[in-house]
mmCIF file of C-alpha atoms and ligand atoms in Angstrom:
data_model
loop_
_atom_site.group_PDB
_atom_site.id
_atom_site.type_symbol
_atom_site.label_atom_id
_atom_site.label_comp_id
_atom_site.label_asym_id
_atom_site.label_seq_id
_atom_site.Cartn_x
_atom_site.Cartn_y
_atom_site.Cartn_z
ATOM 1 C CA MET A 16 0.000 0.000 0.000
ATOM 2 C CA GLU A 17 1.231 3.453 -0.838
ATOM 3 C CA LYS A 18 2.356 5.294 2.266
ATOM 4 C CA LEU A 19 0.461 8.527 2.724
ATOM 5 C CA HIS A 20 2.434 11.683 3.291
ATOM 6 C CA LYS A 21 2.117 13.483 6.571
ATOM 7 C CA ILE A 22 1.491 17.186 7.010
ATOM 8 C CA LYS A 23 4.144 18.686 9.278
ATOM 9 C CA VAL A 24 2.693 21.103 11.770
ATOM 10 C CA LEU A 25 4.474 23.665 13.922
ATOM 11 C CA ILE A 26 2.322 24.689 16.900
ATOM 12 C CA LEU A 27 2.991 28.121 18.384
ATOM 13 C CA GLY A 28 1.477 28.278 21.864
ATOM 14 C CA SER A 29 1.212 24.506 22.178
ATOM 15 C CA THR A 30 0.797 24.670 25.953
ATOM 16 C CA GLY A 31 -2.463 26.655 25.796
ATOM 17 C CA SER A 32 -6.086 25.709 25.211
ATOM 18 C CA ILE A 33 -5.952 25.714 21.384
ATOM 19 C CA GLY A 34 -2.416 24.320 21.357
ATOM 20 C CA THR A 35 -3.218 21.283 23.492
ATOM 21 C CA GLN A 36 -6.421 20.634 21.560
ATOM 22 C CA THR A 37 -4.446 20.769 18.303
ATOM 23 C CA LEU A 38 -2.104 18.095 19.662
ATOM 24 C CA GLU A 39 -5.075 15.948 20.667
ATOM 25 C CA VAL A 40 -6.587 16.228 17.206
ATOM 26 C CA MET A 41 -3.273 15.417 15.530
ATOM 27 C CA SER A 42 -2.623 12.395 17.703
ATOM 28 C CA GLY A 43 -6.024 11.049 16.655
ATOM 29 C CA HIS A 44 -4.775 11.121 13.034
ATOM 30 C CA ALA A 45 -1.139 10.201 13.475
ATOM 31 C CA ASP A 46 -1.083 8.681 9.996
ATOM 32 C CA LYS A 47 -1.784 12.106 8.499
ATOM 33 C CA PHE A 48 0.040 14.590 10.706
ATOM 34 C CA GLN A 49 3.427 14.985 12.292
ATOM 35 C CA VAL A 50 4.208 17.433 15.067
ATOM 36 C CA PHE A 51 7.197 19.308 13.655
ATOM 37 C CA GLY A 52 7.787 21.729 16.500
ATOM 38 C CA LEU A 53 6.291 23.260 19.628
ATOM 39 C CA THR A 54 6.575 26.628 21.325
ATOM 40 C CA CYS A 55 5.333 28.276 24.508
ATOM 41 C CA ASN A 56 5.956 31.452 26.428
ATOM 42 C CA SER A 57 7.212 30.054 29.735
ATOM 43 C CA ASN A 58 5.532 26.734 30.575
ATOM 44 C CA LYS A 59 8.693 24.721 29.958
ATOM 45 C CA LYS A 60 7.555 21.732 31.947
ATOM 46 C CA LEU A 61 4.486 21.097 29.828
ATOM 47 C CA LEU A 62 6.379 21.903 26.630
ATOM 48 C CA GLN A 63 8.996 19.284 27.428
ATOM 49 C CA ALA A 64 6.356 16.712 28.307
ATOM 50 C CA GLN A 65 4.619 17.405 24.993
ATOM 51 C CA ALA A 66 7.919 17.126 23.105
ATOM 52 C CA LYS A 67 8.563 13.768 24.706
ATOM 53 C CA LYS A 68 5.077 12.460 24.009
ATOM 54 C CA TYR A 69 5.016 13.572 20.384
ATOM 55 C CA LYS A 70 8.698 12.771 19.705
ATOM 56 C CA VAL A 71 9.713 16.321 18.882
ATOM 57 C CA PRO A 72 13.504 16.825 19.160
ATOM 58 C CA GLY A 73 14.871 19.496 21.514
ATOM 59 C CA SER A 74 16.095 21.481 18.497
ATOM 60 C CA LYS A 75 12.473 21.983 17.400
ATOM 61 C CA ILE A 76 11.034 23.370 20.605
ATOM 62 C CA CYS A 77 11.208 26.948 21.788
ATOM 63 C CA VAL A 78 10.437 28.836 24.987
ATOM 64 C CA SER A 79 9.837 32.375 23.728
ATOM 65 C CA SER A 80 10.579 34.112 27.033
ATOM 66 C CA GLU A 81 14.078 32.593 26.946
ATOM 67 C CA ASN A 82 14.818 32.784 23.242
ATOM 68 C CA GLN A 83 12.874 35.241 21.131
ATOM 69 C CA LYS A 84 14.561 34.441 17.815
ATOM 70 C CA LYS A 85 14.187 30.714 17.622
ATOM 71 C CA ILE A 86 10.479 30.793 16.863
ATOM 72 C CA TYR A 87 11.321 32.488 13.543
ATOM 73 C CA GLU A 88 13.900 29.822 12.653
ATOM 74 C CA LEU A 89 11.256 27.174 13.246
ATOM 75 C CA ILE A 90 8.658 29.034 11.169
ATOM 76 C CA LYS A 91 11.105 29.349 8.269
ATOM 77 C CA ASP A 92 12.222 25.715 8.359
ATOM 78 C CA GLU A 93 11.569 24.272 4.916
ATOM 79 C CA ASN A 94 10.052 21.139 6.430
ATOM 80 C CA VAL A 95 7.145 22.999 8.009
ATOM 81 C CA ASP A 96 3.877 22.807 6.048
ATOM 82 C CA VAL A 97 1.442 24.434 8.474
ATOM 83 C CA VAL A 98 1.944 26.854 11.350
ATOM 84 C CA VAL A 99 -0.813 26.798 13.953
ATOM 85 C CA ASN A 100 -0.651 30.193 15.641
ATOM 86 C CA ALA A 101 -2.279 29.651 19.034
ATOM 87 C CA ILE A 102 -0.385 32.367 20.884
ATOM 88 C CA SER A 103 -2.624 34.645 22.904
ATOM 89 C CA GLY A 104 -2.354 38.412 22.609
ATOM 90 C CA ALA A 105 -0.564 40.908 20.410
ATOM 91 C CA ASP A 106 2.672 38.892 20.505
ATOM 92 C CA GLY A 107 1.076 36.533 17.993
ATOM 93 C CA LEU A 108 1.341 39.167 15.258
ATOM 94 C CA LYS A 109 5.036 38.941 14.312
ATOM 95 C CA PRO A 110 4.981 35.143 14.028
ATOM 96 C CA ALA A 111 1.834 35.439 11.856
ATOM 97 C CA ILE A 112 3.636 37.842 9.529
ATOM 98 C CA ALA A 113 6.736 35.606 9.435
ATOM 99 C CA THR A 114 4.589 32.566 8.562
ATOM 100 C CA LEU A 115 3.022 34.256 5.551
ATOM 101 C CA LYS A 116 6.354 35.684 4.399
ATOM 102 C CA ALA A 117 7.778 32.153 4.544
ATOM 103 C CA GLY A 118 4.963 31.033 2.227
ATOM 104 C CA LYS A 119 3.376 28.678 4.757
ATOM 105 C CA ILE A 120 -0.193 27.868 5.611
ATOM 106 C CA LEU A 121 -1.187 29.877 8.675
ATOM 107 C CA ALA A 122 -3.883 28.178 10.758
ATOM 108 C CA LEU A 123 -4.717 31.239 12.785
ATOM 109 C CA ALA A 124 -6.331 31.173 16.200
ATOM 110 C CA ASN A 125 -4.563 34.398 17.195
ATOM 111 C CA LYS A 126 -7.320 36.795 16.145
ATOM 112 C CA GLU A 127 -5.467 39.688 17.753
ATOM 113 C CA SER A 128 -3.056 39.721 14.822
ATOM 114 C CA VAL A 129 -5.931 40.188 12.365
ATOM 115 C CA VAL A 130 -7.486 42.917 14.504
ATOM 116 C CA LEU A 131 -4.185 44.774 14.759
ATOM 117 C CA ASP A 132 -2.820 44.288 11.265
ATOM 118 C CA GLY A 133 -5.483 42.686 9.079
ATOM 119 C CA THR A 134 -4.768 44.716 5.938
ATOM 120 C CA ASN A 135 -1.112 43.760 5.994
ATOM 121 C CA LEU A 136 -1.775 40.071 6.700
ATOM 122 C CA LYS A 137 -4.170 39.848 3.743
ATOM 123 C CA LYS A 138 -1.633 41.652 1.568
ATOM 124 C CA LEU A 139 1.094 39.212 2.599
ATOM 125 C CA GLU A 140 -1.209 36.258 2.009
ATOM 126 C CA LYS A 141 -1.744 37.447 -1.548
ATOM 127 C CA LYS A 142 1.878 38.373 -2.166
ATOM 128 C CA HIS A 143 3.200 34.997 -1.041
ATOM 129 C CA ALA A 144 0.300 32.882 -2.284
ATOM 130 C CA ARG A 145 2.377 31.241 -4.991
ATOM 131 C CA LYS A 146 4.844 30.001 -2.386
ATOM 132 C CA GLY A 147 1.857 28.551 -0.458
ATOM 133 C CA ALA A 148 0.882 31.327 1.960
ATOM 134 C CA LYS A 149 -2.714 31.037 3.096
ATOM 135 C CA ILE A 150 -4.682 32.068 6.165
ATOM 136 C CA LEU A 151 -7.115 29.515 7.578
ATOM 137 C CA PRO A 152 -9.116 30.751 10.569
ATOM 138 C CA LEU A 153 -9.114 28.635 13.721
ATOM 139 C CA ASP A 154 -11.945 30.603 15.229
ATOM 140 C CA SER A 155 -15.272 28.788 15.190
ATOM 141 C CA GLU A 156 -17.309 31.637 13.669
ATOM 142 C CA HIS A 157 -14.792 32.351 10.914
ATOM 143 C CA HIS A 158 -14.254 28.708 10.132
ATOM 144 C CA ALA A 159 -18.054 28.487 9.785
ATOM 145 C CA ILE A 160 -18.182 31.554 7.504
ATOM 146 C CA LEU A 161 -15.474 30.047 5.303
ATOM 147 C CA ARG A 162 -17.253 26.710 5.027
ATOM 148 C CA LEU A 163 -20.580 28.385 4.209
ATOM 149 C CA LEU A 164 -18.987 30.522 1.509
ATOM 150 C CA GLU A 165 -17.201 27.474 0.108
ATOM 151 C CA ALA A 166 -20.478 25.581 0.020
ATOM 152 C CA GLU A 167 -21.644 28.284 -2.409
ATOM 153 C CA ASN A 168 -18.350 28.242 -4.340
ATOM 154 C CA MET A 169 -17.097 31.469 -2.827
ATOM 155 C CA GLN A 170 -14.012 32.417 -0.833
ATOM 156 C CA ALA A 171 -14.910 35.934 0.228
ATOM 157 C CA PHE A 172 -17.805 38.338 0.612
ATOM 158 C CA ASP A 173 -19.454 39.310 -2.658
ATOM 159 C CA SER A 174 -22.108 42.035 -2.487
ATOM 160 C CA LYS A 175 -23.921 40.523 -5.463
ATOM 161 C CA ARG A 176 -24.409 37.247 -3.668
ATOM 162 C CA VAL A 177 -24.317 37.904 0.065
ATOM 163 C CA SER A 178 -26.485 40.330 2.010
ATOM 164 C CA LYS A 179 -25.480 39.528 5.581
ATOM 165 C CA ILE A 180 -22.969 37.525 7.573
ATOM 166 C CA ILE A 181 -24.010 36.953 11.172
ATOM 167 C CA ILE A 182 -21.757 35.472 13.826
ATOM 168 C CA THR A 183 -23.079 34.181 17.106
ATOM 169 C CA ALA A 184 -22.014 34.984 20.652
ATOM 170 C CA SER A 185 -22.770 32.868 23.695
ATOM 171 C CA GLY A 186 -23.484 35.970 25.753
ATOM 172 C CA GLY A 187 -20.901 34.818 28.294
ATOM 173 C CA PRO A 188 -21.446 34.090 31.984
ATOM 174 C CA PHE A 189 -23.262 37.379 32.592
ATOM 175 C CA PHE A 190 -25.957 37.195 29.935
ATOM 176 C CA GLY A 191 -29.104 38.957 31.151
ATOM 177 C CA TYR A 192 -27.289 40.837 33.930
ATOM 178 C CA VAL A 193 -27.924 44.521 34.515
ATOM 179 C CA LYS A 194 -25.121 47.000 35.252
ATOM 180 C CA LYS A 195 -25.722 46.912 38.991
ATOM 181 C CA GLN A 196 -25.254 43.141 39.108
ATOM 182 C CA LEU A 197 -22.000 43.389 37.145
ATOM 183 C CA LYS A 198 -20.502 45.458 39.962
ATOM 184 C CA LYS A 199 -20.599 42.410 42.209
ATOM 185 C CA VAL A 200 -19.159 39.707 39.964
ATOM 186 C CA THR A 201 -15.787 38.153 40.757
ATOM 187 C CA LEU A 202 -12.834 36.987 38.670
ATOM 188 C CA LYS A 203 -13.947 33.414 39.258
ATOM 189 C CA ASP A 204 -17.416 34.219 37.929
ATOM 190 C CA ALA A 205 -15.928 35.900 34.857
ATOM 191 C CA LEU A 206 -13.672 32.921 34.140
ATOM 192 C CA ASN A 207 -16.610 30.543 34.241
ATOM 193 C CA HIS A 208 -17.612 30.524 30.585
ATOM 194 C CA PRO A 209 -20.843 28.602 29.935
ATOM 195 C CA ASN A 210 -19.832 26.801 26.710
ATOM 196 C CA TRP A 211 -16.113 26.999 25.955
ATOM 197 C CA ASN A 212 -13.029 26.089 27.943
ATOM 198 C CA MET A 213 -10.520 28.694 26.784
ATOM 199 C CA GLY A 214 -7.456 30.565 27.988
ATOM 200 C CA PRO A 215 -8.020 33.372 30.546
ATOM 201 C CA LYS A 216 -7.634 36.370 28.202
ATOM 202 C CA ILE A 217 -10.231 35.289 25.648
ATOM 203 C CA THR A 218 -12.547 34.065 28.421
ATOM 204 C CA ILE A 219 -12.623 37.571 29.898
ATOM 205 C CA GLU A 220 -12.991 39.082 26.429
ATOM 206 C CA SER A 221 -16.014 36.833 25.984
ATOM 207 C CA ALA A 222 -17.519 37.877 29.328
ATOM 208 C CA THR A 223 -17.451 41.548 28.248
ATOM 209 C CA LEU A 224 -18.366 40.675 24.627
ATOM 210 C CA LEU A 225 -15.182 42.391 23.475
ATOM 211 C CA ASN A 226 -14.272 39.093 21.804
ATOM 212 C CA LYS A 227 -17.305 39.466 19.539
ATOM 213 C CA GLY A 228 -16.175 42.956 18.584
ATOM 214 C CA TYR A 229 -12.748 41.581 17.661
ATOM 215 C CA GLU A 230 -14.416 38.822 15.691
ATOM 216 C CA LEU A 231 -16.464 41.259 13.613
ATOM 217 C CA ILE A 232 -13.243 43.004 12.636
ATOM 218 C CA GLU A 233 -11.597 39.632 12.033
ATOM 219 C CA ALA A 234 -14.451 38.690 9.660
ATOM 220 C CA HIS A 235 -14.216 42.088 7.971
ATOM 221 C CA TYR A 236 -10.565 41.495 7.076
ATOM 222 C CA LEU A 237 -10.552 37.776 6.440
ATOM 223 C CA PHE A 238 -13.515 37.825 4.056
ATOM 224 C CA SER A 239 -13.323 41.422 2.772
ATOM 225 C CA ALA A 240 -16.786 41.991 4.206
ATOM 226 C CA PRO A 241 -17.941 45.583 4.871
ATOM 227 C CA LEU A 242 -18.849 46.128 8.518
ATOM 228 C CA LYS A 243 -22.396 47.104 7.509
ATOM 229 C CA ASN A 244 -22.908 43.567 6.198
ATOM 230 C CA LEU A 245 -21.692 41.985 9.425
ATOM 231 C CA ASP A 246 -23.699 41.400 12.565
ATOM 232 C CA ALA A 247 -23.687 39.383 15.782
ATOM 233 C CA ILE A 248 -26.505 37.724 17.730
ATOM 234 C CA ILE A 249 -26.675 35.490 20.762
ATOM 235 C CA ASP A 250 -27.061 31.735 20.723
ATOM 236 C CA ARG A 251 -26.797 30.777 24.385
ATOM 237 C CA LYS A 252 -25.825 27.226 23.507
ATOM 238 C CA SER A 253 -23.169 28.168 20.919
ATOM 239 C CA PHE A 254 -24.634 25.497 18.660
ATOM 240 C CA VAL A 255 -24.972 27.758 15.635
ATOM 241 C CA HIS A 256 -21.664 29.444 14.775
ATOM 242 C CA ALA A 257 -22.375 31.615 11.756
ATOM 243 C CA ILE A 258 -25.328 32.405 9.517
ATOM 244 C CA ILE A 259 -25.111 33.778 5.996
ATOM 245 C CA LYS A 260 -27.983 35.361 4.107
ATOM 246 C CA PHE A 261 -27.407 34.839 0.403
ATOM 247 C CA LYS A 262 -29.155 36.531 -2.503
ATOM 248 C CA ASN A 263 -29.628 35.401 -6.106
ATOM 249 C CA PRO A 264 -31.043 32.900 -5.202
ATOM 250 C CA ARG A 265 -32.254 33.967 -1.766
ATOM 251 C CA LYS A 266 -31.469 31.544 1.004
ATOM 252 C CA THR A 267 -30.105 31.429 4.517
ATOM 253 C CA LEU A 268 -27.507 28.893 5.598
ATOM 254 C CA ALA A 269 -25.879 28.285 8.968
ATOM 255 C CA ILE A 270 -23.178 26.038 10.356
ATOM 256 C CA ALA A 271 -24.003 24.193 13.570
ATOM 257 C CA TYR A 272 -22.408 21.704 15.918
ATOM 258 C CA LYS A 273 -21.945 21.358 19.672
ATOM 259 C CA PRO A 274 -19.215 23.793 20.755
ATOM 260 C CA ASP A 275 -15.839 22.072 20.594
ATOM 261 C CA MET A 276 -12.724 23.666 19.125
ATOM 262 C CA LYS A 277 -11.369 20.228 18.267
ATOM 263 C CA ILE A 278 -14.052 20.084 15.575
ATOM 264 C CA VAL A 279 -12.769 23.330 14.041
ATOM 265 C CA ILE A 280 -9.121 22.294 14.292
ATOM 266 C CA GLY A 281 -9.792 18.789 12.969
ATOM 267 C CA ASP A 282 -11.931 19.960 10.072
ATOM 268 C CA THR A 283 -9.310 22.519 9.063
ATOM 269 C CA LEU A 284 -6.316 20.175 9.243
ATOM 270 C CA LEU A 285 -8.041 17.159 7.719
ATOM 271 C CA LYS A 286 -9.377 19.177 4.810
ATOM 272 C CA LEU A 287 -5.820 20.276 4.104
ATOM 273 C CA HIS A 288 -4.669 16.695 4.119
ATOM 274 C CA TYR A 289 -7.411 15.640 1.747
ATOM 275 C CA GLU A 290 -6.580 18.494 -0.589
ATOM 276 C CA ILE A 291 -2.812 18.145 -0.551
ATOM 277 C CA TYR A 292 -2.275 14.404 -0.439
ATOM 278 C CA GLU A 293 -5.509 12.768 -1.465
ATOM 279 C CA LYS A 294 -6.481 15.259 -4.171
ATOM 280 C CA ASN A 295 -9.953 15.181 -2.706
ATOM 281 C CA THR A 296 -11.601 18.577 -2.948
ATOM 282 C CA SER A 297 -15.144 17.413 -2.296
ATOM 283 C CA LYS A 298 -17.260 19.857 -0.329
ATOM 284 C CA LYS A 299 -17.996 17.385 2.464
ATOM 285 C CA PHE A 300 -16.783 18.292 5.906
ATOM 286 C CA ALA A 301 -13.908 16.319 7.285
ATOM 287 C CA ASN A 302 -15.832 16.215 10.537
ATOM 288 C CA LYS A 303 -19.293 14.678 10.316
ATOM 289 C CA LYS A 304 -20.573 16.494 13.401
ATOM 290 C CA ILE A 305 -20.644 19.727 11.387
ATOM 291 C CA LYS A 306 -24.039 20.420 9.889
ATOM 292 C CA ILE A 307 -25.307 22.984 7.433
ATOM 293 C CA LEU A 308 -28.753 24.201 8.447
ATOM 294 C CA GLU A 309 -31.014 25.850 5.935
ATOM 295 C CA GLY A 310 -33.844 28.418 6.095
ATOM 296 C CA GLU A 311 -36.759 27.320 8.274
ATOM 297 C CA VAL A 312 -34.650 25.010 10.409
ATOM 298 C CA ILE A 313 -32.467 27.906 11.548
ATOM 299 C CA SER A 314 -35.447 29.931 12.754
ATOM 300 C CA LYS A 315 -36.394 27.081 15.093
ATOM 301 C CA TYR A 316 -33.359 27.884 17.208
ATOM 302 C CA LYS A 317 -33.617 30.540 19.867
ATOM 303 C CA PHE A 318 -31.510 33.628 19.303
ATOM 304 C CA ASP A 319 -31.292 36.685 21.542
ATOM 305 C CA GLN A 320 -30.306 40.245 20.772
ATOM 306 C CA ILE A 321 -27.127 41.628 22.280
ATOM 307 C CA ASP A 322 -27.677 44.090 25.124
ATOM 308 C CA HIS A 323 -25.325 46.800 23.877
ATOM 309 C CA LYS A 324 -26.233 49.136 26.733
ATOM 310 C CA THR A 325 -24.951 46.793 29.421
ATOM 311 C CA PHE A 326 -22.134 45.425 27.263
ATOM 312 C CA PRO A 327 -20.931 48.362 25.141
ATOM 313 C CA ALA A 328 -17.698 46.658 23.950
ATOM 314 C CA ILE A 329 -18.861 45.854 20.430
ATOM 315 C CA LYS A 330 -20.142 49.356 19.697
ATOM 316 C CA ASN A 331 -17.011 50.870 21.242
ATOM 317 C CA ILE A 332 -14.587 48.817 19.233
ATOM 318 C CA ILE A 333 -16.386 49.462 15.963
ATOM 319 C CA LYS A 334 -16.305 53.179 16.703
ATOM 320 C CA GLU A 335 -12.577 53.082 17.454
ATOM 321 C CA PHE A 336 -11.950 50.956 14.391
ATOM 322 C CA LYS A 337 -13.768 53.401 12.112
ATOM 323 C CA THR A 338 -11.713 56.286 13.438
ATOM 324 C CA GLY A 339 -8.445 54.388 12.986
ATOM 325 C CA ARG A 340 -7.678 54.038 16.683
ATOM 326 C CA ILE A 341 -7.915 50.290 16.990
ATOM 327 C CA TYR A 342 -4.265 49.764 17.950
ATOM 328 C CA ASP A 343 -4.397 52.031 20.992
ATOM 329 C CA PHE A 344 -7.823 50.675 21.927
ATOM 330 C CA TYR A 345 -6.535 47.104 21.782
ATOM 331 C CA LYS A 346 -3.433 47.894 23.847
ATOM 332 C CA ARG A 347 -5.544 49.630 26.491
ATOM 333 C CA LYS A 348 -7.899 46.659 26.671
ATOM 334 C CA GLU A 349 -5.082 44.119 26.855
ATOM 335 C CA GLU A 350 -3.606 46.010 29.761
ATOM 336 C CA THR A 351 -6.899 46.356 31.671
ATOM 337 C CA ILE A 352 -7.692 42.661 31.202
ATOM 338 C CA GLU A 353 -4.271 41.834 32.614
ATOM 339 C CA ARG A 354 -5.027 44.079 35.610
ATOM 340 C CA PHE A 355 -8.376 42.379 36.112
ATOM 341 C CA LEU A 356 -6.733 38.945 35.945
ATOM 342 C CA THR A 357 -4.244 39.968 38.630
ATOM 343 C CA GLY A 358 -7.027 41.286 40.848
ATOM 344 C CA GLU A 359 -6.152 44.987 40.581
ATOM 345 C CA ILE A 360 -9.467 46.140 39.135
ATOM 346 C CA ALA A 361 -13.096 45.040 39.202
ATOM 347 C CA PHE A 362 -15.042 43.539 36.296
ATOM 348 C CA HIS A 363 -17.235 46.579 35.669
ATOM 349 C CA GLU A 364 -14.084 48.639 35.084
ATOM 350 C CA LEU A 365 -13.473 46.572 31.968
ATOM 351 C CA LEU A 366 -16.720 47.643 30.368
HETATM 352 P P1 NDP B 425 -4.056 30.204 26.267
HETATM 353 O O1 NDP B 425 -3.809 31.290 27.233
HETATM 354 O O2 NDP B 425 -4.707 28.962 26.758
HETATM 355 O O3 NDP B 425 -2.667 29.789 25.569
HETATM 356 C C1 NDP B 425 -1.805 30.732 25.037
HETATM 357 C C2 NDP B 425 -0.568 30.056 24.498
HETATM 358 O O4 NDP B 425 0.302 31.056 23.945
HETATM 359 C C3 NDP B 425 0.269 29.329 25.533
HETATM 360 O O5 NDP B 425 0.947 28.255 24.939
HETATM 361 C C4 NDP B 425 1.264 30.403 25.976
HETATM 362 O O6 NDP B 425 2.472 29.858 26.522
HETATM 363 C C5 NDP B 425 1.544 31.073 24.659
HETATM 364 N N1 NDP B 425 1.934 32.487 24.793
HETATM 365 C C6 NDP B 425 1.310 33.410 25.557
HETATM 366 N N2 NDP B 425 1.943 34.600 25.439
HETATM 367 C C7 NDP B 425 2.985 34.404 24.605
HETATM 368 C C8 NDP B 425 4.024 35.227 24.134
HETATM 369 N N3 NDP B 425 4.123 36.525 24.500
HETATM 370 N N4 NDP B 425 4.937 34.701 23.275
HETATM 371 C C9 NDP B 425 4.857 33.414 22.913
HETATM 372 N N5 NDP B 425 3.916 32.573 23.350
HETATM 373 C C10 NDP B 425 2.977 33.066 24.182
HETATM 374 O O7 NDP B 425 -4.904 30.840 25.067
HETATM 375 P P2 NDP B 425 -5.952 30.143 24.107
HETATM 376 O O8 NDP B 425 -5.396 28.868 23.584
HETATM 377 O O9 NDP B 425 -7.290 30.138 24.708
HETATM 378 O O10 NDP B 425 -6.008 31.221 22.937
HETATM 379 C C11 NDP B 425 -4.977 31.344 21.973
HETATM 380 C C12 NDP B 425 -5.462 32.248 20.847
HETATM 381 O O11 NDP B 425 -6.564 31.595 20.211
HETATM 382 C C13 NDP B 425 -5.998 33.582 21.312
HETATM 383 O O12 NDP B 425 -5.691 34.548 20.351
HETATM 384 C C14 NDP B 425 -7.504 33.391 21.373
HETATM 385 O O13 NDP B 425 -8.219 34.583 21.172
HETATM 386 C C15 NDP B 425 -7.702 32.435 20.208
HETATM 387 N N6 NDP B 425 -8.893 31.585 20.290
HETATM 388 C C16 NDP B 425 -9.034 30.708 21.319
HETATM 389 C C17 NDP B 425 -10.136 29.874 21.408
HETATM 390 C C18 NDP B 425 -10.258 28.852 22.481
HETATM 391 O O14 NDP B 425 -11.233 28.070 22.472
HETATM 392 N N7 NDP B 425 -9.355 28.782 23.414
HETATM 393 C C19 NDP B 425 -11.225 29.961 20.411
HETATM 394 C C20 NDP B 425 -10.953 30.886 19.343
HETATM 395 C C21 NDP B 425 -9.836 31.670 19.308
HETATM 396 P P3 NDP B 425 2.591 29.567 28.141
HETATM 397 O O15 NDP B 425 1.700 28.368 28.396
HETATM 398 O O16 NDP B 425 4.019 29.272 28.328
HETATM 399 O O17 NDP B 425 2.120 30.800 28.820
HETATM 400 MG MG1 MG B 426 -14.755 32.673 18.178
#
């Protein structure tokens, strides 16, 4: 039997929530994927345990807080096919840029890099496309948008064919709260996300709905979609991930599955394998749990409107974005979230 080739994956931020889930997915398909390299910020112990388990040599692991250059050597290594960028925060941006410049596939969980430098990342993706540069979103809503567009033979927003792209939000742990109640919530409450088990920064961003603001900007850049054609609504169960209203012919499609990032990671990586090594470009999802819902069926699910008065983050970020102040806004938010996580400020001060 012909031996199938393996896709070699470098995981940046392998010790985090997305990083560890990527390793789990890959180990479930060890015939298709090889862990090329692993990086973390400071959690050396876990990094070394991962390296041992997945047989990654010491020369292919990197602790960024000790060696800031090595990550770029790993990214540029000619044996790397895919870079999973699962670093949290603005420090994910430079590695994202380096990945595209190296002509690699960038499986991007680090949405901060798109928010901060989306125009440039899309430019680099185009410039280095012939070498193989491509951005694949590892964010459930954006993965869902991509799959819905692909189902209609599209890659990006097209005003002739799409009227609206809607992403869902869970509403976070404080859905339905009024301002007064938010003054009493604790760090523990804020870290207790109802549907997803994520790293601390994004969990807090979800509790304030700031994450959804970032995701609207992420969708704007990744799919060249005008902000006026983008919207967000609440699905408390995070079962529906994105909804697209198409025109000519008119129809509404949504992607749904029980919230689990391993589904997003697995679908993304397996599809790549099918395309690269099995020459299989069929539209079927690599993961059978993913469903496309159509029209009537979607309206059977319960959606809620976002309470922008209590959670002004989305409106605020869009305003800052439109006036070109997103970088400073992001930096301010990153700093205040850090202060909240270390107990210096209260939750309502994040709003
Ligand atoms: P975690 O906090 O769980 O993990 C972050 C990872 O990045 C860790 O491996 C950490 O290393 C590493 N890291 C942190 N800071 C730096 C730095 N300055 N330089 C290099 N490495 C660093 O985060 P998540 O996995 O939850 O999130 C990662 C990204 O994915 C974020 O951008 C988030 O918004 C996005 N995302 C996450 C989802 C989720 O379900 N978790 C869903 C969709 C998007 P160490 O362990 O050593 O600190
Ligand atoms: Mg998301």
